[in-house]
CSV table of C-alpha atoms in Angstrom, one decimal:
chain,number,residue,atom,x,y,z
A,20,MET,CA,3.9,54.6,-37.5
A,21,LEU,CA,6.0,54.9,-34.4
A,22,LYS,CA,5.7,52.5,-31.9
A,23,SER,CA,5.8,54.1,-29.1
A,24,ASP,CA,5.5,57.6,-27.5
A,25,THR,CA,8.5,57.4,-24.8
A,26,TYR,CA,11.8,57.4,-25.8
A,27,ASP,CA,15.4,57.6,-24.2
A,28,PHE,CA,17.7,58.5,-26.9
A,29,VAL,CA,15.9,60.1,-30.6
A,30,PHE,CA,18.2,60.3,-33.3
A,31,LEU,CA,17.0,62.8,-36.4
A,32,GLY,CA,19.2,61.6,-39.5
A,33,ALA,CA,21.3,58.3,-39.7
A,34,GLY,CA,24.6,59.5,-41.3
A,35,CYS,CA,27.9,59.4,-40.1
A,36,ALA,CA,27.3,61.4,-36.9
A,37,SER,CA,24.1,59.5,-35.8
A,38,LEU,CA,25.4,56.3,-36.6
A,39,SER,CA,28.9,56.6,-35.0
A,40,LEU,CA,27.6,57.6,-31.5
A,41,LEU,CA,24.4,55.3,-31.6
A,42,VAL,CA,26.8,52.2,-31.9
A,43,ARG,CA,28.6,53.1,-29.8
A,44,ILE,CA,25.8,54.1,-27.2
A,45,LEU,CA,25.0,50.5,-28.1
A,46,ARG,CA,28.7,48.6,-27.5
A,47,SER,CA,29.0,50.4,-24.1
A,48,GLY,CA,26.2,47.6,-22.7
A,49,ARG,CA,25.6,50.6,-20.4
A,50,PHE,CA,22.1,50.9,-22.1
A,51,PRO,CA,19.9,47.6,-22.8
A,52,GLY,CA,17.0,49.1,-21.3
A,53,LYS,CA,16.7,52.2,-23.1
A,54,LYS,CA,14.5,52.8,-26.0
A,55,ILE,CA,15.8,54.4,-29.1
A,56,LEU,CA,14.6,56.0,-31.7
A,57,LEU,CA,16.3,56.1,-35.6
A,58,VAL,CA,14.9,58.4,-38.3
A,59,ASP,CA,15.8,59.2,-41.7
A,60,ARG,CA,15.0,59.8,-45.1
A,61,ALA,CA,15.3,55.9,-46.4
A,62,PRO,CA,17.8,53.3,-45.9
A,63,LYS,CA,21.6,54.1,-46.6
A,64,THR,CA,22.7,51.0,-49.0
A,65,ASN,CA,24.9,52.6,-51.4
A,66,ASN,CA,28.4,53.4,-51.1
A,67,ASP,CA,27.3,57.4,-51.8
A,68,ARG,CA,30.9,58.6,-50.1
A,69,THR,CA,34.6,57.9,-49.0
A,70,TRP,CA,35.6,59.0,-45.6
A,71,CYS,CA,40.0,59.8,-45.7
A,72,PHE,CA,41.6,60.8,-42.4
A,73,TRP,CA,44.6,60.6,-40.6
A,74,GLU,CA,44.5,58.8,-37.2
A,75,GLU,CA,48.2,57.7,-35.1
A,76,GLU,CA,46.5,54.5,-33.7
A,77,ALA,CA,43.4,51.9,-34.0
A,78,GLY,CA,40.2,54.1,-33.9
A,79,PHE,CA,36.8,53.1,-33.7
A,80,PHE,CA,36.1,51.8,-36.6
A,81,ASP,CA,39.7,50.5,-38.0
A,82,GLU,CA,38.0,47.4,-38.7
A,83,ILE,CA,36.3,48.6,-41.4
A,84,VAL,CA,39.4,50.8,-42.8
A,85,TYR,CA,39.4,49.6,-46.1
A,86,ARG,CA,43.6,51.0,-47.3
A,87,LYS,CA,45.6,53.0,-45.3
A,88,TRP,CA,49.0,54.5,-46.2
A,89,ASP,CA,52.1,55.9,-44.5
A,90,SER,CA,53.2,58.7,-47.0
A,91,LEU,CA,51.0,61.1,-48.8
A,92,SER,CA,52.0,63.1,-51.8
A,93,PHE,CA,51.6,67.0,-52.5
A,94,LEU,CA,51.9,68.3,-55.9
A,95,GLY,CA,52.0,71.4,-57.7
A,96,GLU,CA,53.6,73.4,-60.2
A,97,LYS,CA,56.7,75.0,-58.0
A,98,TYR,CA,56.2,72.5,-54.8
A,99,SER,CA,56.2,68.8,-54.8
A,100,ALA,CA,56.7,65.9,-52.2
A,101,VAL,CA,56.5,62.8,-50.6
A,102,MET,CA,55.4,63.1,-47.0
A,103,ASP,CA,56.2,60.4,-44.4
A,104,ILE,CA,53.3,61.1,-42.2
A,105,THR,CA,54.3,58.6,-39.3
A,106,PRO,CA,53.4,58.2,-36.5
A,107,TYR,CA,49.9,58.7,-38.6
A,108,GLN,CA,48.4,56.7,-41.0
A,109,TYR,CA,46.0,58.1,-43.9
A,110,LYS,CA,43.0,56.2,-44.0
A,111,MET,CA,40.1,55.1,-46.0
A,112,ILE,CA,36.8,54.0,-45.0
A,113,LYS,CA,33.5,53.2,-47.6
A,114,GLY,CA,30.5,54.6,-47.1
A,115,SER,CA,28.5,51.0,-48.0
A,116,ASP,CA,31.0,49.4,-45.7
A,117,PHE,CA,30.3,52.1,-43.0
A,118,TYR,CA,26.5,51.5,-43.3
A,119,LYS,CA,26.3,47.8,-43.4
A,120,HIS,CA,28.7,47.7,-40.2
A,121,CYS,CA,27.1,50.3,-38.1
A,122,PHE,CA,23.2,48.6,-39.3
A,123,SER,CA,24.4,45.1,-38.7
A,124,GLU,CA,25.2,46.5,-35.2
A,125,ILE,CA,21.9,48.1,-34.6
A,126,SER,CA,20.0,44.8,-35.9
A,127,LYS,CA,21.7,42.7,-32.8
A,128,HIS,CA,19.6,45.5,-30.6
A,129,ASP,CA,15.7,44.7,-30.6
A,130,ASN,CA,15.4,48.4,-28.4
A,131,VAL,CA,16.2,50.4,-31.3
A,132,GLU,CA,13.5,51.2,-33.4
A,133,ILE,CA,14.1,52.4,-37.0
A,134,VAL,CA,11.7,55.0,-39.1
A,135,TYR,CA,11.8,56.0,-42.7
A,136,GLY,CA,10.1,59.4,-44.2
A,137,GLU,CA,11.0,62.8,-44.6
A,138,VAL,CA,11.8,64.5,-41.3
A,139,GLY,CA,10.1,67.9,-41.0
A,140,ILE,CA,9.8,70.8,-38.2
A,141,CYS,CA,10.2,68.8,-35.0
A,142,ARG,CA,9.7,71.3,-31.8
A,143,TYR,CA,8.6,70.9,-28.2
A,144,GLU,CA,4.8,72.1,-27.3
A,145,LYS,CA,3.5,72.2,-24.3
A,146,PRO,CA,6.0,71.1,-21.3
A,147,GLY,CA,6.4,67.5,-21.5
A,148,THR,CA,5.6,67.2,-25.5
A,149,LEU,CA,8.0,66.8,-27.7
A,150,VAL,CA,7.1,67.0,-31.5
A,151,ILE,CA,8.4,64.7,-34.0
A,152,GLN,CA,7.4,65.2,-38.3
A,153,ILE,CA,7.9,62.4,-40.6
A,154,ASP,CA,6.2,62.8,-43.6
A,155,ASN,CA,4.2,66.3,-42.6
A,156,LYS,CA,2.7,64.2,-40.0
A,157,ASP,CA,3.3,65.1,-36.8
A,158,PHE,CA,4.2,62.4,-33.6
A,159,SER,CA,3.6,63.2,-30.2
A,160,LEU,CA,6.4,62.0,-27.8
A,161,MET,CA,6.7,62.5,-24.4
A,162,ASP,CA,9.6,65.0,-23.1
A,163,THR,CA,10.7,63.3,-20.0
A,164,GLY,CA,14.6,63.1,-20.4
A,165,VAL,CA,14.5,62.4,-23.8
A,166,HIS,CA,17.8,63.3,-25.4
A,167,VAL,CA,17.5,64.2,-29.0
A,168,PHE,CA,20.6,64.2,-31.6
A,169,ASN,CA,19.7,66.1,-34.2
A,170,SER,CA,22.2,65.6,-37.5
A,171,LEU,CA,20.0,67.6,-39.8
A,172,TYR,CA,22.1,70.3,-41.1
A,173,GLN,CA,19.7,73.3,-41.3
A,174,PRO,CA,21.6,76.5,-41.0
A,175,VAL,CA,20.9,80.2,-40.3
A,176,LYS,CA,22.0,83.2,-42.8
A,177,THR,CA,23.2,86.2,-41.0
A,178,LYS,CA,24.9,89.0,-42.0
A,179,ARG,CA,28.0,87.9,-41.3
A,180,SER,CA,27.4,84.5,-42.7
A,181,ILE,CA,30.0,82.6,-45.3
A,182,ARG,CA,29.3,79.9,-47.0
A,183,LEU,CA,31.5,77.9,-49.6
A,184,LEU,CA,30.5,74.4,-50.8
A,185,GLN,CA,33.3,71.7,-51.2
A,186,HIS,CA,32.2,69.7,-53.9
A,187,PHE,CA,33.6,66.8,-55.6
A,188,LYS,CA,33.1,63.9,-58.0
A,189,GLY,CA,35.5,60.9,-57.6
A,190,LEU,CA,36.1,57.7,-60.1
A,191,VAL,CA,37.0,54.3,-58.6
A,192,ILE,CA,39.0,53.2,-62.3
A,193,GLU,CA,41.1,50.3,-63.2
A,194,THR,CA,43.5,50.0,-66.0
A,195,PRO,CA,44.9,47.1,-68.2
A,196,GLU,CA,48.6,47.4,-66.8
A,197,ASP,CA,50.2,48.5,-63.3
A,198,VAL,CA,50.6,52.5,-63.0
A,199,PHE,CA,50.1,52.6,-59.1
A,200,ASP,CA,51.9,52.6,-56.2
A,201,PRO,CA,49.8,51.3,-53.6
A,202,GLY,CA,51.8,52.2,-50.6
A,203,LYS,CA,51.5,56.0,-51.7
A,204,ALA,CA,48.5,58.6,-51.8
A,205,THR,CA,48.5,61.9,-53.5
A,206,MET,CA,46.5,64.1,-50.4
A,207,MET,CA,46.3,67.3,-52.8
A,208,ASP,CA,47.5,67.8,-56.8
A,209,PHE,CA,47.3,71.1,-57.9
A,210,ARG,CA,48.7,70.7,-61.0
A,211,VAL,CA,44.4,71.2,-62.3
A,212,HIS,CA,43.5,74.5,-63.2
A,213,GLN,CA,42.2,77.2,-60.7
A,214,ARG,CA,39.9,79.0,-63.4
A,215,HIS,CA,36.6,77.3,-61.1
A,216,GLY,CA,38.3,78.4,-58.0
A,217,THR,CA,40.4,76.8,-55.3
A,218,SER,CA,40.2,72.8,-57.1
A,219,PHE,CA,42.8,70.1,-56.6
A,220,ALA,CA,42.7,66.3,-57.4
A,221,TYR,CA,43.9,63.5,-55.0
A,222,VAL,CA,44.8,60.0,-56.3
A,223,LEU,CA,43.8,56.9,-53.2
A,224,PRO,CA,45.4,53.6,-54.9
A,225,LEU,CA,43.6,50.3,-54.0
A,226,SER,CA,46.2,48.6,-56.0
A,227,THR,CA,48.6,48.4,-59.2
A,228,ARG,CA,45.9,48.7,-61.8
A,229,SER,CA,43.2,50.4,-59.3
A,230,ALA,CA,42.7,53.8,-57.4
A,231,LEU,CA,40.1,56.2,-56.7
A,232,VAL,CA,40.7,59.8,-58.2
A,233,GLU,CA,38.8,62.3,-57.0
A,234,TYR,CA,38.5,66.1,-58.5
A,235,THR,CA,37.4,68.7,-55.6
A,236,LEU,CA,36.6,72.2,-55.5
A,237,PHE,CA,36.5,74.4,-53.2
A,238,THR,CA,33.4,77.3,-54.9
A,239,LYS,CA,30.5,79.2,-54.1
A,240,GLU,CA,28.4,76.8,-56.5
A,241,LEU,CA,28.5,73.8,-58.3
A,242,LEU,CA,29.0,72.8,-61.6
A,243,GLU,CA,27.2,71.2,-64.6
A,244,PRO,CA,27.5,67.8,-64.3
A,245,GLY,CA,29.3,67.1,-67.6
A,246,GLU,CA,31.8,69.2,-66.2
A,247,TYR,CA,33.3,66.9,-63.2
A,248,ASP,CA,33.4,64.4,-65.7
A,249,LYS,CA,35.3,66.4,-68.1
A,250,GLU,CA,38.1,67.8,-65.5
A,251,LEU,CA,38.4,63.9,-64.5
A,252,ALA,CA,39.3,62.5,-67.8
A,253,ASP,CA,41.5,65.7,-68.7
A,254,TYR,CA,43.4,64.8,-65.0
A,255,ILE,CA,43.5,61.1,-66.1
A,256,ARG,CA,44.7,61.2,-69.3
A,257,ASN,CA,46.9,64.4,-69.5
A,258,ILE,CA,48.2,64.7,-65.8
A,259,LEU,CA,48.1,61.1,-64.7
A,260,ASP,CA,49.3,59.9,-68.1
A,261,ILE,CA,46.4,57.0,-68.3
A,262,LYS,CA,45.4,56.9,-71.5
A,263,GLU,CA,43.6,53.0,-71.3
A,264,TYR,CA,41.0,52.7,-68.5
A,265,TYR,CA,37.4,51.9,-67.4
A,266,THR,CA,35.5,53.0,-64.6
A,267,ARG,CA,34.2,50.8,-61.5
A,268,GLU,CA,32.3,53.2,-59.4
A,269,GLU,CA,31.3,56.6,-59.1
A,270,GLU,CA,30.4,58.9,-56.5
A,271,PHE,CA,29.6,62.6,-55.7
A,272,GLY,CA,29.1,65.1,-52.6
A,273,VAL,CA,28.9,68.1,-51.3
A,274,ILE,CA,30.0,69.6,-48.1
A,275,PRO,CA,29.4,72.6,-46.1
A,276,MET,CA,32.1,74.7,-45.7
A,277,SER,CA,30.6,77.9,-43.7
A,278,ASN,CA,30.5,79.8,-40.3
A,279,GLU,CA,26.8,79.3,-40.0
A,280,ARG,CA,25.1,78.1,-37.4
A,281,SER,CA,22.1,75.0,-38.0
A,282,THR,CA,19.1,75.8,-36.4
A,283,GLY,CA,16.6,73.2,-34.7
A,284,ILE,CA,15.4,71.2,-31.7
A,285,GLY,CA,17.9,68.7,-29.5
A,286,TRP,CA,21.6,68.4,-29.5
A,287,LYS,CA,23.2,69.4,-32.8
A,288,ILE,CA,25.7,66.4,-34.2
A,289,GLY,CA,28.0,65.8,-37.3
A,290,THR,CA,28.0,69.0,-39.4
A,291,ALA,CA,25.0,70.4,-37.7
A,292,GLY,CA,27.3,70.3,-34.6
A,293,GLY,CA,29.6,72.5,-36.1
A,294,GLN,CA,32.2,69.4,-36.7
A,295,THR,CA,32.6,69.7,-40.1
A,296,LYS,CA,36.0,72.0,-40.5
A,297,ALA,CA,34.9,75.4,-42.0
A,298,SER,CA,37.9,75.7,-43.7
A,299,THR,CA,38.8,72.5,-45.4
A,300,GLY,CA,36.0,70.3,-45.1
A,301,PHE,CA,37.0,67.7,-43.0
A,302,THR,CA,34.7,66.0,-40.6
A,303,PHE,CA,35.2,62.3,-39.9
A,304,GLN,CA,37.7,62.6,-37.3
A,305,PHE,CA,35.8,65.6,-35.9
A,306,ILE,CA,32.7,63.5,-35.6
A,307,GLN,CA,34.7,60.3,-33.6
A,308,LYS,CA,36.0,63.1,-31.3
A,309,GLN,CA,32.6,64.2,-30.4
A,310,SER,CA,30.8,61.5,-30.4
A,311,GLU,CA,33.5,59.5,-27.3
A,312,GLN,CA,33.0,63.0,-25.5
A,313,ILE,CA,28.7,62.5,-25.9
A,314,LEU,CA,29.1,58.7,-24.7
A,315,ALA,CA,31.4,59.8,-22.0
A,316,PHE,CA,29.5,62.1,-20.9
A,317,LEU,CA,25.7,60.0,-20.7
A,318,LEU,CA,28.2,56.9,-18.6
A,319,LYS,CA,28.3,59.5,-16.1
A,320,GLY,CA,25.0,61.0,-16.3
A,321,ARG,CA,26.0,64.7,-16.8
A,322,ASN,CA,24.7,67.3,-18.6
A,323,LEU,CA,25.6,67.3,-22.3
A,324,ASN,CA,25.4,71.4,-22.1
A,325,GLU,CA,28.6,70.8,-20.4
A,326,LEU,CA,30.2,69.3,-23.2
A,327,PRO,CA,33.6,71.4,-23.9
A,328,ARG,CA,33.6,73.1,-26.9
A,329,THR,CA,35.6,73.6,-29.8
A,330,PRO,CA,38.9,76.1,-28.5
A,331,GLY,CA,37.6,79.8,-30.0
A,332,ARG,CA,41.2,80.0,-31.3
A,333,PHE,CA,40.7,77.6,-34.0
A,334,ARG,CA,37.0,78.6,-35.0
A,335,PHE,CA,39.0,81.8,-35.6
A,336,TYR,CA,41.6,80.4,-37.4
A,337,ASP,CA,38.5,78.3,-39.8
A,338,ASN,CA,37.0,81.7,-40.5
A,339,THR,CA,39.8,83.8,-41.3
A,340,LEU,CA,40.7,81.4,-43.6
A,341,LEU,CA,37.3,80.6,-45.1
A,342,TYR,CA,37.4,84.3,-45.3
A,343,ILE,CA,40.4,84.3,-47.9
A,344,LEU,CA,38.9,81.5,-49.8
A,345,TYR,CA,35.6,83.1,-50.2
A,346,HIS,CA,36.6,86.3,-51.2
A,347,ASN,CA,39.5,85.2,-53.4
A,348,LYS,CA,42.4,87.3,-51.6
A,349,VAL,CA,44.9,84.6,-51.8
A,350,PRO,CA,45.1,81.8,-54.2
A,351,GLY,CA,43.9,78.4,-52.5
A,352,LYS,CA,46.6,76.7,-54.1
A,353,LYS,CA,49.3,79.0,-52.8
A,354,ILE,CA,47.9,78.7,-49.1
A,355,PHE,CA,48.1,74.9,-49.2
A,356,THR,CA,51.6,74.9,-51.0
A,357,ASP,CA,52.6,76.9,-48.6
A,358,LEU,CA,51.5,74.8,-45.8
A,359,PHE,CA,53.2,72.2,-46.5
A,360,LYS,CA,56.2,73.3,-48.1
A,361,LYS,CA,57.4,75.3,-45.1
A,362,ASN,CA,55.7,73.7,-42.3
A,363,LYS,CA,56.6,69.9,-41.3
A,364,PRO,CA,53.8,67.6,-42.6
A,365,ARG,CA,52.9,65.9,-38.9
A,366,GLN,CA,52.6,69.4,-37.5
A,367,VAL,CA,50.0,70.5,-40.1
A,368,LEU,CA,48.3,67.4,-39.6
A,369,ARG,CA,48.2,68.4,-36.2
A,370,PHE,CA,47.2,72.0,-37.0
A,371,LEU,CA,44.6,70.6,-39.3
A,372,ASP,CA,43.1,68.5,-36.9
A,373,ASN,CA,42.5,70.9,-34.0
A,374,GLU,CA,45.2,69.4,-31.6
A,375,SER,CA,48.3,72.0,-31.9
A,376,SER,CA,49.6,74.1,-29.8
A,377,LEU,CA,49.6,77.9,-29.6
A,378,LYS,CA,53.4,77.9,-30.2
A,379,GLU,CA,52.9,75.2,-33.4
A,380,GLU,CA,50.2,77.3,-34.6
A,381,LEU,CA,51.9,80.8,-34.6
A,382,LYS,CA,54.7,79.1,-36.4
A,383,ILE,CA,52.4,78.0,-39.0
A,384,ILE,CA,50.6,80.8,-39.6
A,385,SER,CA,53.7,82.7,-39.7
A,386,THR,CA,54.7,80.7,-43.0
A,387,LEU,CA,51.5,82.2,-44.5
A,388,PRO,CA,51.3,85.4,-46.5
A,389,ALA,CA,51.4,88.0,-43.9
A,390,TRP,CA,48.9,90.9,-44.8
A,391,PRO,CA,46.0,88.7,-46.6
A,392,PHE,CA,45.9,87.2,-43.5
A,393,LEU,CA,46.2,90.1,-40.7
A,394,LYS,CA,43.8,92.1,-42.8
A,395,ALA,CA,41.0,89.1,-42.8
A,396,ALA,CA,41.9,88.2,-38.8
A,397,ILE,CA,41.0,92.0,-38.3
A,398,ARG,CA,37.8,91.6,-40.3
A,399,GLN,CA,37.2,88.6,-37.8
A,400,LEU,CA,37.7,89.9,-34.5
């Protein structure tokens, strides 16, 4: 199945993390003679997800940004606001556009080999041998300085494991009349009921008559498939007050929110490498930052083990909030309402991006329910 037993770069998984790094490597023009192997279960052709993130300037994938907004709405029962987030813009990239863009770039480089099959247990055997398992068949490669990038999430459960799921279903809907403001996106709408746990909706207008409407939950278990449809229908009809519409597209996804580490060989990237923020599920921009760092080290020939880690204080904040959400010490609805009600939106976004200063963080933390957070923080320590 493999054309060679020697590669310079091996990518296990062809999701956002692998493709973000691989395209950067190819576009750098510094590795033309390097042999690259990309392995994944199946070709990626569907619009299986939407990535949303905020950014100050044009990013690496700015040419495929589908929509962008300068203001965001936060909606709740006791607090609602339209937030000016400049100098940030809230951006949206469709999964299908991302995959098409990345594989178009990859197709220009004959040093990249793509293999489709189920990736099994990969391991290092005797010195100098790397074994890649594809569709239950072992392939022995020469481990002579090969860089293995592993985006396959294989969490290891421990006594202190906390694992929530961020799960969501979204519909791109069309309406016969103008009902949406294309200049304003709804980041969080907590007017939905909280019986399942922390639940909210968001709305990303694509035009005056079209929008992506998504229902999202942070809970321990998934809902039955029909429940997502029911909650979306209730939200669209009763809260958005849209009585007539039809569905153009659907998407469904599950993102782990966990303090667990991923096992497996190679350098971990993406969710496997801790780039999904445990307390919120935000991933895309953390992947881009990690990809930039890895490329910079590769260009300088530096050891990837020297890559800077996420500052420990941010992992501490995430684990504390994750603990509170998991044990329902404070409703998620209250936490996020306090966060945006009592702080400037730009400071909150910097905090969620792990780019805030300690002074800013202490101010933000002081606006959250003190006693539950203090007890949860002590447990993390």
